[in-house]
Amino acid sequence: MNRENTVQLESRARLIVRARNLTKIYGPTRANDDVSLTVACGDVIGLVGGNGAGKSTLMRMLCGTTPPDSGTIDFGDEAQTDSAYDAGIAQQRGIRIVHQELSLCSNLSVAENFYLEAPEDAKAQPGWRAVYRERARVALDAVFPGHGIDVDAEAGQLPIGERQMVEIARTVAAPGVKLVILDEPTSSLGLERSRQLRAYIHAKAVEGLAFIFISHKLHEIVDVATRVVLMRNGKLEWAGLATDASVPVLVRLMGGEAAAALREASDEHQGATGEVCLRLTGGAAGGDTIELRRGQIVGLAGLEGSGQKEVLHQIFAAARRSATKVERIGAVSFVSGDRQREGVFPLWTVLSNISIGSLASGSPFRLVTNAGEREIASNAAERLRLDSTRLASGILDLSGGNQQKALMARALVSEAPIILLDDPTRGVDIAAKRDFYKLVAEVARSGRLVLWHSTEDLEFLECDQVLVFAGGRVARELNGAEISEQAIVDASFVQPSNAAATSPSARGGSVFGRRVVQLAPFISLAIVFAAMMLANPATGSVFGLDLLLGPALPLVLVALGQMFVVGGSEIDLGAGAFAGLVNVLSATLLFDSPALGFASLTAAMATYSALGWLIQARRIPAIVITLGASFIWMGVGHTLQPTPGGASPEWLSALFTWSVPGVPTSLVLIVVAGFAAWVLDRSPLGVSLRAFGNNPVAMARAGWSAPRYAALRYVVAAAFIVTAGLALTAINTASDVNSGSSYTLLGVAGVVIGGCSLMGGRISPAGVVAGSVTLALIGALLGTLNVSSDFNAAVQGALLVVILALRALVTRNGSEE
């Protein structure tokens, strides 16, 4: 490409960013080769190219998440020479990106996700979320009028299309944004939402906001862009004004003349000639029975949220209480367009991600070899133009489009007679789509049924039959020559007389089950306490409560500290030992020499907090670091105090054993501890910590420092565990390094019973307090019932198993509906 022509095509408006000669090499692959690009205010650059052309790599370098091997990035008239250019600096310069793989934290609300994009406006005071609720509403209304999204809804509960809308809206609403990079922004949006987004881009470009719009939907590129840049094999292949580009021109430049035909003649389709392998009755099928046969390609069309996706999932895993009765003959294979949640196995290679489609249907004792997997996967990968040299790479090393090819290949290598496709070409380039259409036709001719949901109505022209959904059920069936884009659009707005609905009793049962699971730790506590009251009414007195809850306080504090660690998807195997060490330090050094004692406690907290930083900075598993640290805590404690002893400082005893008539001291302290944890969790810091526990990759992309917040997580945990050690000293009036040894596993049990997720991102301070107190009271209950304390651990374990089983049952029933 002539570099002088490129310069002439660049806007002479105020410069935002200039990338010069960027090169990025991964092994033998030059992902970007001497790429230069300039963006000025008001530019809307349409960036196109096939999967693996280098588009995403170039954008990651612009956003600071991937450092270039060579080349420079300048801002305005200022040269960027800092080698430490990263996502944080890019955001300070006004560059934001909406990644092809959504970067929301699914455990947070929509408003809280807006906070993550602009945390500088948050204040650690009640009501701080109101700022982000309003910002979310305004941004969503501006970009997607009539969106209907609740800003307090949990992001993970939204359909993928609405999640994409939220991410786009929060990015364009970020304060100080100058350049917004949209990577496949309409891949999960319907026609109307896509039109709204393009209209918004046109309006904001006039105001000076710049966009880079990456899409395989070339008609959108031609409509929205002022300039078009085409990449091929890691290089800039062509650049020009949008007025000089057209879909046929871009298709030819991307893949040659062979790729120009998006759809070849479908004369080879043979229609429904095979035996019936799927029947749908009632519910989505209305009062009729829909029979689908081998050899068919059946499209599921309709407006977003009309029920077609739900029917796909219902066919894949039929729910017993669904209104739609599914009768299928044979197994099914499912290809999801939502790669992150329902698609790839992120830790596996491309080869393993493909071959599992065939291996899962074979004997569980068969020998799996690399050669065997390659034999299974290579043919399907080749037919989809998936580079065979990348089969040994990690699946996440591929571009989003190539990941989708791997998922399609997985379905094709399976022996299932029914293949379910949920927007399978999301993020896939034109050449790959053409190959995929041919392949689907071949699969149908081989005697398999293909059910295909797509967000692109044009793709339904590849089908033999289209079921158009409206209001939760099939509004019209189109066959053969009846299938057209206009017919599909017309049928999508037809509202059936009786919309399909979920059974009220089923829905009510599901809600009741979830509520029971949420209240399980409180119900357990109530049952244990009621049993103790029946056995000994004096238990309910102020003295009785204080006597019972005093020993529970240290466990509650350790569990709350463990809760914040678990919220980051980690487990501290040294929490109990650390509490034991603090017990020793406070009963020896703090008693004998307060200044030295405080210094030693401060040093212990700093060392404990550094574990979080070390885990993230050096990428060492938390279980390894904390297990090793537990031996250190125990060793130091034994060195300072080989045998139990020491004494509690008077002021420390007074802090934990004060007395007010009519008030159980221990109960007040437990409530205060739980309230402090709740306040921390609801604060901006708590939201950030839960966000890291849910989606650390997204947080790093957004410029948040993982080591810093890991250290802060352990600072919070250390504060609770140190308080637990001090409580042990005050309550026992002496110290023993082994006094906290049981608290490590009991703390984890309290966290699990309390409703927290060991996978991270979800914590429940009130539930953890209730669960921990319940575990602590079980021993006292057994003693009251004259049962040997040898059964204490067994009863605690049984309680944990029962709650986990109940939680699993409710989760399964909820997924079936």
PDB file of C-alpha atoms in Angstrom, residues 551-817:
ATOM      1  CA  PRO A 551     -15.940 -19.062  72.090  1.00  0.00           C
ATOM      2  CA  ALA A 552     -17.728 -18.470  68.755  1.00  0.00           C
ATOM      3  CA  LEU A 553     -16.322 -14.945  68.326  1.00  0.00           C
ATOM      4  CA  PRO A 554     -12.774 -15.962  67.220  1.00  0.00           C
ATOM      5  CA  LEU A 555     -14.191 -18.441  64.690  1.00  0.00           C
ATOM      6  CA  VAL A 556     -16.549 -15.790  63.296  1.00  0.00           C
ATOM      7  CA  LEU A 557     -13.638 -13.373  62.847  1.00  0.00           C
ATOM      8  CA  VAL A 558     -11.408 -15.964  61.185  1.00  0.00           C
ATOM      9  CA  ALA A 559     -14.271 -16.986  58.878  1.00  0.00           C
ATOM     10  CA  LEU A 560     -14.898 -13.365  57.887  1.00  0.00           C
ATOM     11  CA  GLY A 561     -11.221 -12.950  57.063  1.00  0.00           C
ATOM     12  CA  GLN A 562     -11.293 -16.205  55.094  1.00  0.00           C
ATOM     13  CA  MET A 563     -14.438 -14.955  53.330  1.00  0.00           C
ATOM     14  CA  PHE A 564     -12.570 -12.062  51.708  1.00  0.00           C
ATOM     15  CA  VAL A 565      -9.807 -14.423  50.569  1.00  0.00           C
ATOM     16  CA  VAL A 566     -12.350 -16.865  49.140  1.00  0.00           C
ATOM     17  CA  GLY A 567     -14.012 -13.913  47.405  1.00  0.00           C
ATOM     18  CA  GLY A 568     -10.835 -13.656  45.357  1.00  0.00           C
ATOM     19  CA  SER A 569     -11.102 -17.315  44.308  1.00  0.00           C
ATOM     20  CA  GLU A 570      -8.409 -18.394  46.773  1.00  0.00           C
ATOM     21  CA  ILE A 571      -8.235 -20.254  50.104  1.00  0.00           C
ATOM     22  CA  ASP A 572      -5.916 -19.388  52.967  1.00  0.00           C
ATOM     23  CA  LEU A 573      -4.655 -22.609  54.523  1.00  0.00           C
ATOM     24  CA  GLY A 574      -2.797 -20.669  57.193  1.00  0.00           C
ATOM     25  CA  ALA A 575      -5.625 -18.534  58.609  1.00  0.00           C
ATOM     26  CA  GLY A 576      -5.945 -20.566  61.828  1.00  0.00           C
ATOM     27  CA  ALA A 577      -2.185 -20.743  62.331  1.00  0.00           C
ATOM     28  CA  PHE A 578      -1.910 -16.970  61.842  1.00  0.00           C
ATOM     29  CA  ALA A 579      -4.600 -16.393  64.472  1.00  0.00           C
ATOM     30  CA  GLY A 580      -2.605 -18.684  66.796  1.00  0.00           C
ATOM     31  CA  LEU A 581       0.556 -16.652  66.174  1.00  0.00           C
ATOM     32  CA  VAL A 582      -1.274 -13.406  66.996  1.00  0.00           C
ATOM     33  CA  ASN A 583      -2.553 -15.104  70.151  1.00  0.00           C
ATOM     34  CA  VAL A 584       1.048 -15.784  71.188  1.00  0.00           C
ATOM     35  CA  LEU A 585       2.340 -12.307  70.242  1.00  0.00           C
ATOM     36  CA  SER A 586      -0.420 -10.550  72.182  1.00  0.00           C
ATOM     37  CA  ALA A 587       0.019 -12.699  75.319  1.00  0.00           C
ATOM     38  CA  THR A 588       3.813 -12.409  75.366  1.00  0.00           C
ATOM     39  CA  LEU A 589       5.388  -9.427  73.607  1.00  0.00           C
ATOM     40  CA  LEU A 590       2.304  -7.195  73.815  1.00  0.00           C
ATOM     41  CA  PHE A 591       1.965  -7.968  77.536  1.00  0.00           C
ATOM     42  CA  ASP A 592       5.649  -7.610  78.429  1.00  0.00           C
ATOM     43  CA  SER A 593       6.525  -4.706  76.119  1.00  0.00           C
ATOM     44  CA  PRO A 594       3.524  -2.979  74.480  1.00  0.00           C
ATOM     45  CA  ALA A 595       5.657  -1.025  71.984  1.00  0.00           C
ATOM     46  CA  LEU A 596       7.449  -4.162  70.813  1.00  0.00           C
ATOM     47  CA  GLY A 597       4.168  -6.045  70.826  1.00  0.00           C
ATOM     48  CA  PHE A 598       2.447  -3.505  68.584  1.00  0.00           C
ATOM     49  CA  ALA A 599       5.454  -3.466  66.276  1.00  0.00           C
ATOM     50  CA  SER A 600       5.412  -7.270  66.016  1.00  0.00           C
ATOM     51  CA  LEU A 601       1.665  -7.317  65.260  1.00  0.00           C
ATOM     52  CA  THR A 602       2.154  -4.646  62.602  1.00  0.00           C
ATOM     53  CA  ALA A 603       4.988  -6.638  61.068  1.00  0.00           C
ATOM     54  CA  ALA A 604       2.864  -9.783  61.131  1.00  0.00           C
ATOM     55  CA  MET A 605       0.004  -7.985  59.345  1.00  0.00           C
ATOM     56  CA  ALA A 606       2.366  -6.536  56.743  1.00  0.00           C
ATOM     57  CA  THR A 607       3.891  -9.959  56.103  1.00  0.00           C
ATOM     58  CA  TYR A 608       0.470 -11.556  55.804  1.00  0.00           C
ATOM     59  CA  SER A 609      -0.710  -8.831  53.421  1.00  0.00           C
ATOM     60  CA  ALA A 610       2.381  -9.307  51.272  1.00  0.00           C
ATOM     61  CA  LEU A 611       1.214 -12.866  50.582  1.00  0.00           C
ATOM     62  CA  GLY A 612      -1.542 -11.496  48.365  1.00  0.00           C
ATOM     63  CA  TRP A 613       0.890  -9.388  46.382  1.00  0.00           C
ATOM     64  CA  LEU A 614       3.279 -12.349  46.048  1.00  0.00           C
ATOM     65  CA  ILE A 615       0.526 -14.673  44.824  1.00  0.00           C
ATOM     66  CA  GLN A 616      -0.431 -12.300  42.005  1.00  0.00           C
ATOM     67  CA  ALA A 617       2.941 -10.806  41.130  1.00  0.00           C
ATOM     68  CA  ARG A 618       4.738 -14.163  40.962  1.00  0.00           C
ATOM     69  CA  ARG A 619       1.670 -16.173  39.871  1.00  0.00           C
ATOM     70  CA  ILE A 620       2.123 -18.756  42.621  1.00  0.00           C
ATOM     71  CA  PRO A 621      -1.020 -20.701  43.643  1.00  0.00           C
ATOM     72  CA  ALA A 622      -2.486 -19.347  46.871  1.00  0.00           C
ATOM     73  CA  ILE A 623      -2.815 -22.833  48.299  1.00  0.00           C
ATOM     74  CA  VAL A 624       0.978 -23.261  48.043  1.00  0.00           C
ATOM     75  CA  ILE A 625       1.886 -19.889  49.514  1.00  0.00           C
ATOM     76  CA  THR A 626      -0.583 -20.011  52.396  1.00  0.00           C
ATOM     77  CA  LEU A 627       0.247 -23.620  53.275  1.00  0.00           C
ATOM     78  CA  GLY A 628       3.921 -22.730  53.445  1.00  0.00           C
ATOM     79  CA  ALA A 629       3.100 -19.613  55.465  1.00  0.00           C
ATOM     80  CA  SER A 630       1.136 -21.712  57.976  1.00  0.00           C
ATOM     81  CA  PHE A 631       4.327 -23.585  58.885  1.00  0.00           C
ATOM     82  CA  ILE A 632       6.110 -20.261  59.329  1.00  0.00           C
ATOM     83  CA  TRP A 633       3.368 -18.910  61.624  1.00  0.00           C
ATOM     84  CA  MET A 634       3.472 -22.100  63.693  1.00  0.00           C
ATOM     85  CA  GLY A 635       7.272 -22.138  63.822  1.00  0.00           C
ATOM     86  CA  VAL A 636       7.552 -18.531  64.990  1.00  0.00           C
ATOM     87  CA  GLY A 637       4.818 -19.114  67.587  1.00  0.00           C
ATOM     88  CA  HIS A 638       6.540 -22.213  68.979  1.00  0.00           C
ATOM     89  CA  THR A 639       9.863 -20.354  69.104  1.00  0.00           C
ATOM     90  CA  LEU A 640       8.351 -17.486  71.103  1.00  0.00           C
ATOM     91  CA  GLN A 641       6.324 -19.770  73.363  1.00  0.00           C
ATOM     92  CA  PRO A 642       7.155 -23.493  73.346  1.00  0.00           C
ATOM     93  CA  THR A 643       4.358 -24.252  75.832  1.00  0.00           C
ATOM     94  CA  PRO A 644       1.025 -22.562  76.560  1.00  0.00           C
ATOM     95  CA  GLY A 645       1.226 -19.591  78.881  1.00  0.00           C
ATOM     96  CA  GLY A 646       1.469 -15.825  78.828  1.00  0.00           C
ATOM     97  CA  ALA A 647      -1.202 -13.405  79.948  1.00  0.00           C
ATOM     98  CA  SER A 648      -3.665 -10.978  78.433  1.00  0.00           C
ATOM     99  CA  PRO A 649      -3.020  -7.233  78.855  1.00  0.00           C
ATOM    100  CA  GLU A 650      -5.686  -5.663  81.038  1.00  0.00           C
ATOM    101  CA  TRP A 651      -6.820  -3.218  78.344  1.00  0.00           C
ATOM    102  CA  LEU A 652      -7.226  -6.101  75.873  1.00  0.00           C
ATOM    103  CA  SER A 653      -9.334  -8.122  78.286  1.00  0.00           C
ATOM    104  CA  ALA A 654     -11.477  -5.064  78.945  1.00  0.00           C
ATOM    105  CA  LEU A 655     -11.952  -4.566  75.181  1.00  0.00           C
ATOM    106  CA  PHE A 656     -13.474  -8.004  74.696  1.00  0.00           C
ATOM    107  CA  THR A 657     -15.054  -8.723  78.114  1.00  0.00           C
ATOM    108  CA  TRP A 658     -16.862  -5.478  78.972  1.00  0.00           C
ATOM    109  CA  SER A 659     -20.291  -5.893  80.448  1.00  0.00           C
ATOM    110  CA  VAL A 660     -23.521  -3.909  80.176  1.00  0.00           C
ATOM    111  CA  PRO A 661     -26.577  -5.156  82.121  1.00  0.00           C
ATOM    112  CA  GLY A 662     -29.031  -6.958  79.889  1.00  0.00           C
ATOM    113  CA  VAL A 663     -26.686  -7.067  76.890  1.00  0.00           C
ATOM    114  CA  PRO A 664     -24.727 -10.202  75.861  1.00  0.00           C
ATOM    115  CA  THR A 665     -21.242  -8.829  75.177  1.00  0.00           C
ATOM    116  CA  SER A 666     -20.261 -11.617  72.780  1.00  0.00           C
ATOM    117  CA  LEU A 667     -23.415 -11.179  70.711  1.00  0.00           C
ATOM    118  CA  VAL A 668     -22.734  -7.454  70.332  1.00  0.00           C
ATOM    119  CA  LEU A 669     -19.143  -8.107  69.251  1.00  0.00           C
ATOM    120  CA  ILE A 670     -20.250 -10.727  66.693  1.00  0.00           C
ATOM    121  CA  VAL A 671     -22.858  -8.337  65.266  1.00  0.00           C
ATOM    122  CA  VAL A 672     -20.260  -5.538  65.091  1.00  0.00           C
ATOM    123  CA  ALA A 673     -17.826  -7.830  63.264  1.00  0.00           C
ATOM    124  CA  GLY A 674     -20.493  -8.901  60.782  1.00  0.00           C
ATOM    125  CA  PHE A 675     -21.603  -5.310  60.235  1.00  0.00           C
ATOM    126  CA  ALA A 676     -18.008  -4.195  59.616  1.00  0.00           C
ATOM    127  CA  ALA A 677     -17.599  -6.942  57.009  1.00  0.00           C
ATOM    128  CA  TRP A 678     -20.910  -5.963  55.382  1.00  0.00           C
ATOM    129  CA  VAL A 679     -19.887  -2.294  55.182  1.00  0.00           C
ATOM    130  CA  LEU A 680     -16.552  -3.253  53.615  1.00  0.00           C
ATOM    131  CA  ASP A 681     -18.268  -5.512  51.110  1.00  0.00           C
ATOM    132  CA  ARG A 682     -20.705  -2.762  50.103  1.00  0.00           C
ATOM    133  CA  SER A 683     -17.968  -0.145  49.788  1.00  0.00           C
ATOM    134  CA  PRO A 684     -16.176   0.638  46.502  1.00  0.00           C
ATOM    135  CA  LEU A 685     -13.231  -1.412  47.760  1.00  0.00           C
ATOM    136  CA  GLY A 686     -15.458  -4.414  48.422  1.00  0.00           C
ATOM    137  CA  VAL A 687     -17.018  -4.192  44.955  1.00  0.00           C
ATOM    138  CA  SER A 688     -13.546  -4.028  43.389  1.00  0.00           C
ATOM    139  CA  LEU A 689     -12.387  -7.076  45.357  1.00  0.00           C
ATOM    140  CA  ARG A 690     -15.441  -9.091  44.276  1.00  0.00           C
ATOM    141  CA  ALA A 691     -14.881  -7.988  40.698  1.00  0.00           C
ATOM    142  CA  PHE A 692     -11.342  -9.384  40.778  1.00  0.00           C
ATOM    143  CA  GLY A 693     -12.701 -12.630  42.191  1.00  0.00           C
ATOM    144  CA  ASN A 694     -15.157 -12.915  39.315  1.00  0.00           C
ATOM    145  CA  ASN A 695     -13.249 -11.672  36.253  1.00  0.00           C
ATOM    146  CA  PRO A 696      -9.589 -10.816  36.892  1.00  0.00           C
ATOM    147  CA  VAL A 697      -8.797 -10.685  33.168  1.00  0.00           C
ATOM    148  CA  ALA A 698     -11.399  -7.987  32.594  1.00  0.00           C
ATOM    149  CA  MET A 699     -10.098  -5.995  35.561  1.00  0.00           C
ATOM    150  CA  ALA A 700      -6.539  -6.131  34.233  1.00  0.00           C
ATOM    151  CA  ARG A 701      -7.759  -5.028  30.791  1.00  0.00           C
ATOM    152  CA  ALA A 702      -9.504  -2.085  32.441  1.00  0.00           C
ATOM    153  CA  GLY A 703      -6.234  -0.937  34.020  1.00  0.00           C
ATOM    154  CA  TRP A 704      -6.769  -2.223  37.564  1.00  0.00           C
ATOM    155  CA  SER A 705      -3.656  -3.515  39.343  1.00  0.00           C
ATOM    156  CA  ALA A 706      -4.092  -7.164  40.327  1.00  0.00           C
ATOM    157  CA  PRO A 707      -1.098  -7.263  42.768  1.00  0.00           C
ATOM    158  CA  ARG A 708      -2.257  -4.089  44.512  1.00  0.00           C
ATOM    159  CA  TYR A 709      -5.790  -5.280  45.090  1.00  0.00           C
ATOM    160  CA  ALA A 710      -4.607  -8.746  46.066  1.00  0.00           C
ATOM    161  CA  ALA A 711      -2.521  -7.096  48.785  1.00  0.00           C
ATOM    162  CA  LEU A 712      -5.543  -5.036  49.862  1.00  0.00           C
ATOM    163  CA  ARG A 713      -7.632  -8.214  50.018  1.00  0.00           C
ATOM    164  CA  TYR A 714      -5.138  -9.750  52.414  1.00  0.00           C
ATOM    165  CA  VAL A 715      -4.963  -6.511  54.430  1.00  0.00           C
ATOM    166  CA  VAL A 716      -8.705  -6.796  55.019  1.00  0.00           C
ATOM    167  CA  ALA A 717      -8.423 -10.506  55.842  1.00  0.00           C
ATOM    168  CA  ALA A 718      -5.487  -9.842  58.167  1.00  0.00           C
ATOM    169  CA  ALA A 719      -7.480  -7.223  60.091  1.00  0.00           C
ATOM    170  CA  PHE A 720     -10.192  -9.771  60.918  1.00  0.00           C
ATOM    171  CA  ILE A 721      -7.793 -12.615  61.685  1.00  0.00           C
ATOM    172  CA  VAL A 722      -5.568 -10.441  63.899  1.00  0.00           C
ATOM    173  CA  THR A 723      -8.702  -9.390  65.789  1.00  0.00           C
ATOM    174  CA  ALA A 724      -9.541 -13.080  66.164  1.00  0.00           C
ATOM    175  CA  GLY A 725      -6.114 -13.757  67.672  1.00  0.00           C
ATOM    176  CA  LEU A 726      -6.539 -10.867  70.098  1.00  0.00           C
ATOM    177  CA  ALA A 727      -9.981 -12.193  71.038  1.00  0.00           C
ATOM    178  CA  LEU A 728      -8.454 -15.599  71.793  1.00  0.00           C
ATOM    179  CA  THR A 729      -6.013 -13.948  74.171  1.00  0.00           C
ATOM    180  CA  ALA A 730      -8.685 -11.872  75.895  1.00  0.00           C
ATOM    181  CA  ILE A 731     -11.148 -14.756  76.246  1.00  0.00           C
ATOM    182  CA  ASN A 732      -8.620 -17.411  77.327  1.00  0.00           C
ATOM    183  CA  THR A 733      -6.414 -14.925  79.312  1.00  0.00           C
ATOM    184  CA  ALA A 734      -3.401 -16.843  77.975  1.00  0.00           C
ATOM    185  CA  SER A 735      -1.979 -18.118  74.691  1.00  0.00           C
ATOM    186  CA  ASP A 736      -1.308 -21.318  72.806  1.00  0.00           C
ATOM    187  CA  VAL A 737      -0.070 -21.331  69.226  1.00  0.00           C
ATOM    188  CA  ASN A 738      -2.284 -24.376  68.564  1.00  0.00           C
ATOM    189  CA  SER A 739      -5.421 -22.588  69.758  1.00  0.00           C
ATOM    190  CA  GLY A 740      -6.358 -21.538  66.237  1.00  0.00           C
ATOM    191  CA  SER A 741      -5.387 -24.723  64.402  1.00  0.00           C
ATOM    192  CA  SER A 742      -8.992 -25.908  63.981  1.00  0.00           C
ATOM    193  CA  TYR A 743     -10.167 -22.539  62.694  1.00  0.00           C
ATOM    194  CA  THR A 744      -8.685 -22.926  59.215  1.00  0.00           C
ATOM    195  CA  LEU A 745     -11.036 -25.676  58.040  1.00  0.00           C
ATOM    196  CA  LEU A 746     -13.919 -24.515  60.233  1.00  0.00           C
ATOM    197  CA  GLY A 747     -13.533 -21.048  58.747  1.00  0.00           C
ATOM    198  CA  VAL A 748     -13.755 -22.464  55.217  1.00  0.00           C
ATOM    199  CA  ALA A 749     -16.809 -24.495  56.261  1.00  0.00           C
ATOM    200  CA  GLY A 750     -18.427 -21.371  57.696  1.00  0.00           C
ATOM    201  CA  VAL A 751     -17.778 -19.538  54.429  1.00  0.00           C
ATOM    202  CA  VAL A 752     -19.347 -22.328  52.376  1.00  0.00           C
ATOM    203  CA  ILE A 753     -22.348 -22.747  54.672  1.00  0.00           C
ATOM    204  CA  GLY A 754     -22.774 -18.975  54.608  1.00  0.00           C
ATOM    205  CA  GLY A 755     -23.471 -19.035  50.865  1.00  0.00           C
ATOM    206  CA  CYS A 756     -20.153 -17.868  49.430  1.00  0.00           C
ATOM    207  CA  SER A 757     -18.772 -19.305  46.199  1.00  0.00           C
ATOM    208  CA  LEU A 758     -15.408 -21.051  46.395  1.00  0.00           C
ATOM    209  CA  MET A 759     -14.937 -20.018  42.734  1.00  0.00           C
ATOM    210  CA  GLY A 760     -14.807 -16.409  43.922  1.00  0.00           C
ATOM    211  CA  GLY A 761     -16.793 -13.235  43.408  1.00  0.00           C
ATOM    212  CA  ARG A 762     -19.699 -13.998  45.778  1.00  0.00           C
ATOM    213  CA  ILE A 763     -19.603 -13.441  49.530  1.00  0.00           C
ATOM    214  CA  SER A 764     -22.240 -13.101  52.234  1.00  0.00           C
ATOM    215  CA  PRO A 765     -21.092 -11.547  55.541  1.00  0.00           C
ATOM    216  CA  ALA A 766     -24.384 -12.220  57.334  1.00  0.00           C
ATOM    217  CA  GLY A 767     -24.473 -15.818  56.072  1.00  0.00           C
ATOM    218  CA  VAL A 768     -20.869 -16.420  57.141  1.00  0.00           C
ATOM    219  CA  VAL A 769     -21.584 -15.095  60.634  1.00  0.00           C
ATOM    220  CA  ALA A 770     -24.638 -17.342  60.958  1.00  0.00           C
ATOM    221  CA  GLY A 771     -22.820 -20.377  59.556  1.00  0.00           C
ATOM    222  CA  SER A 772     -19.791 -19.900  61.804  1.00  0.00           C
ATOM    223  CA  VAL A 773     -21.881 -19.448  64.950  1.00  0.00           C
ATOM    224  CA  THR A 774     -23.835 -22.590  64.047  1.00  0.00           C
ATOM    225  CA  LEU A 775     -20.623 -24.605  63.715  1.00  0.00           C
ATOM    226  CA  ALA A 776     -19.346 -23.231  67.024  1.00  0.00           C
ATOM    227  CA  LEU A 777     -22.599 -24.100  68.845  1.00  0.00           C
ATOM    228  CA  ILE A 778     -22.777 -27.705  67.652  1.00  0.00           C
ATOM    229  CA  GLY A 779     -20.292 -28.815  70.298  1.00  0.00           C
ATOM    230  CA  ALA A 780     -22.306 -27.099  73.012  1.00  0.00           C
ATOM    231  CA  LEU A 781     -25.508 -28.669  71.669  1.00  0.00           C
ATOM    232  CA  LEU A 782     -24.016 -32.159  71.798  1.00  0.00           C
ATOM    233  CA  GLY A 783     -22.874 -31.519  75.346  1.00  0.00           C
ATOM    234  CA  THR A 784     -26.368 -30.346  76.309  1.00  0.00           C
ATOM    235  CA  LEU A 785     -27.812 -33.541  74.815  1.00  0.00           C
ATOM    236  CA  ASN A 786     -25.193 -35.666  76.626  1.00  0.00           C
ATOM    237  CA  VAL A 787     -23.688 -36.807  73.335  1.00  0.00           C
ATOM    238  CA  SER A 788     -19.948 -37.433  73.203  1.00  0.00           C
ATOM    239  CA  SER A 789     -17.900 -34.579  71.757  1.00  0.00           C
ATOM    240  CA  ASP A 790     -16.280 -37.185  69.496  1.00  0.00           C
ATOM    241  CA  PHE A 791     -19.276 -36.675  67.205  1.00  0.00           C
ATOM    242  CA  ASN A 792     -18.695 -32.924  66.948  1.00  0.00           C
ATOM    243  CA  ALA A 793     -16.752 -33.012  63.653  1.00  0.00           C
ATOM    244  CA  ALA A 794     -19.154 -35.558  62.176  1.00  0.00           C
ATOM    245  CA  VAL A 795     -22.198 -33.374  62.854  1.00  0.00           C
ATOM    246  CA  GLN A 796     -20.437 -30.284  61.511  1.00  0.00           C
ATOM    247  CA  GLY A 797     -19.507 -32.181  58.358  1.00  0.00           C
ATOM    248  CA  ALA A 798     -23.033 -33.536  57.947  1.00  0.00           C
ATOM    249  CA  LEU A 799     -24.451 -30.004  58.164  1.00  0.00           C
ATOM    250  CA  LEU A 800     -22.041 -28.851  55.465  1.00  0.00           C
ATOM    251  CA  VAL A 801     -22.925 -31.764  53.179  1.00  0.00           C
ATOM    252  CA  VAL A 802     -26.681 -31.253  53.610  1.00  0.00           C
ATOM    253  CA  ILE A 803     -26.474 -27.559  52.718  1.00  0.00           C
ATOM    254  CA  LEU A 804     -24.232 -28.245  49.706  1.00  0.00           C
ATOM    255  CA  ALA A 805     -26.612 -30.969  48.492  1.00  0.00           C
ATOM    256  CA  LEU A 806     -29.598 -28.657  48.884  1.00  0.00           C
ATOM    257  CA  ARG A 807     -27.778 -25.918  46.998  1.00  0.00           C
ATOM    258  CA  ALA A 808     -26.864 -28.303  44.166  1.00  0.00           C
ATOM    259  CA  LEU A 809     -30.450 -29.568  43.938  1.00  0.00           C
ATOM    260  CA  VAL A 810     -31.912 -26.071  43.678  1.00  0.00           C
ATOM    261  CA  THR A 811     -29.301 -25.034  41.113  1.00  0.00           C
ATOM    262  CA  ARG A 812     -30.084 -28.082  38.961  1.00  0.00           C
ATOM    263  CA  ASN A 813     -33.829 -27.557  39.152  1.00  0.00           C
ATOM    264  CA  GLY A 814     -33.398 -23.890  38.313  1.00  0.00           C
ATOM    265  CA  SER A 815     -31.328 -24.719  35.242  1.00  0.00           C
ATOM    266  CA  GLU A 816     -33.947 -27.213  34.081  1.00  0.00           C
ATOM    267  CA  GLU A 817     -36.730 -24.655  33.909  1.00  0.00           C
TER     268      GLU A 817
END
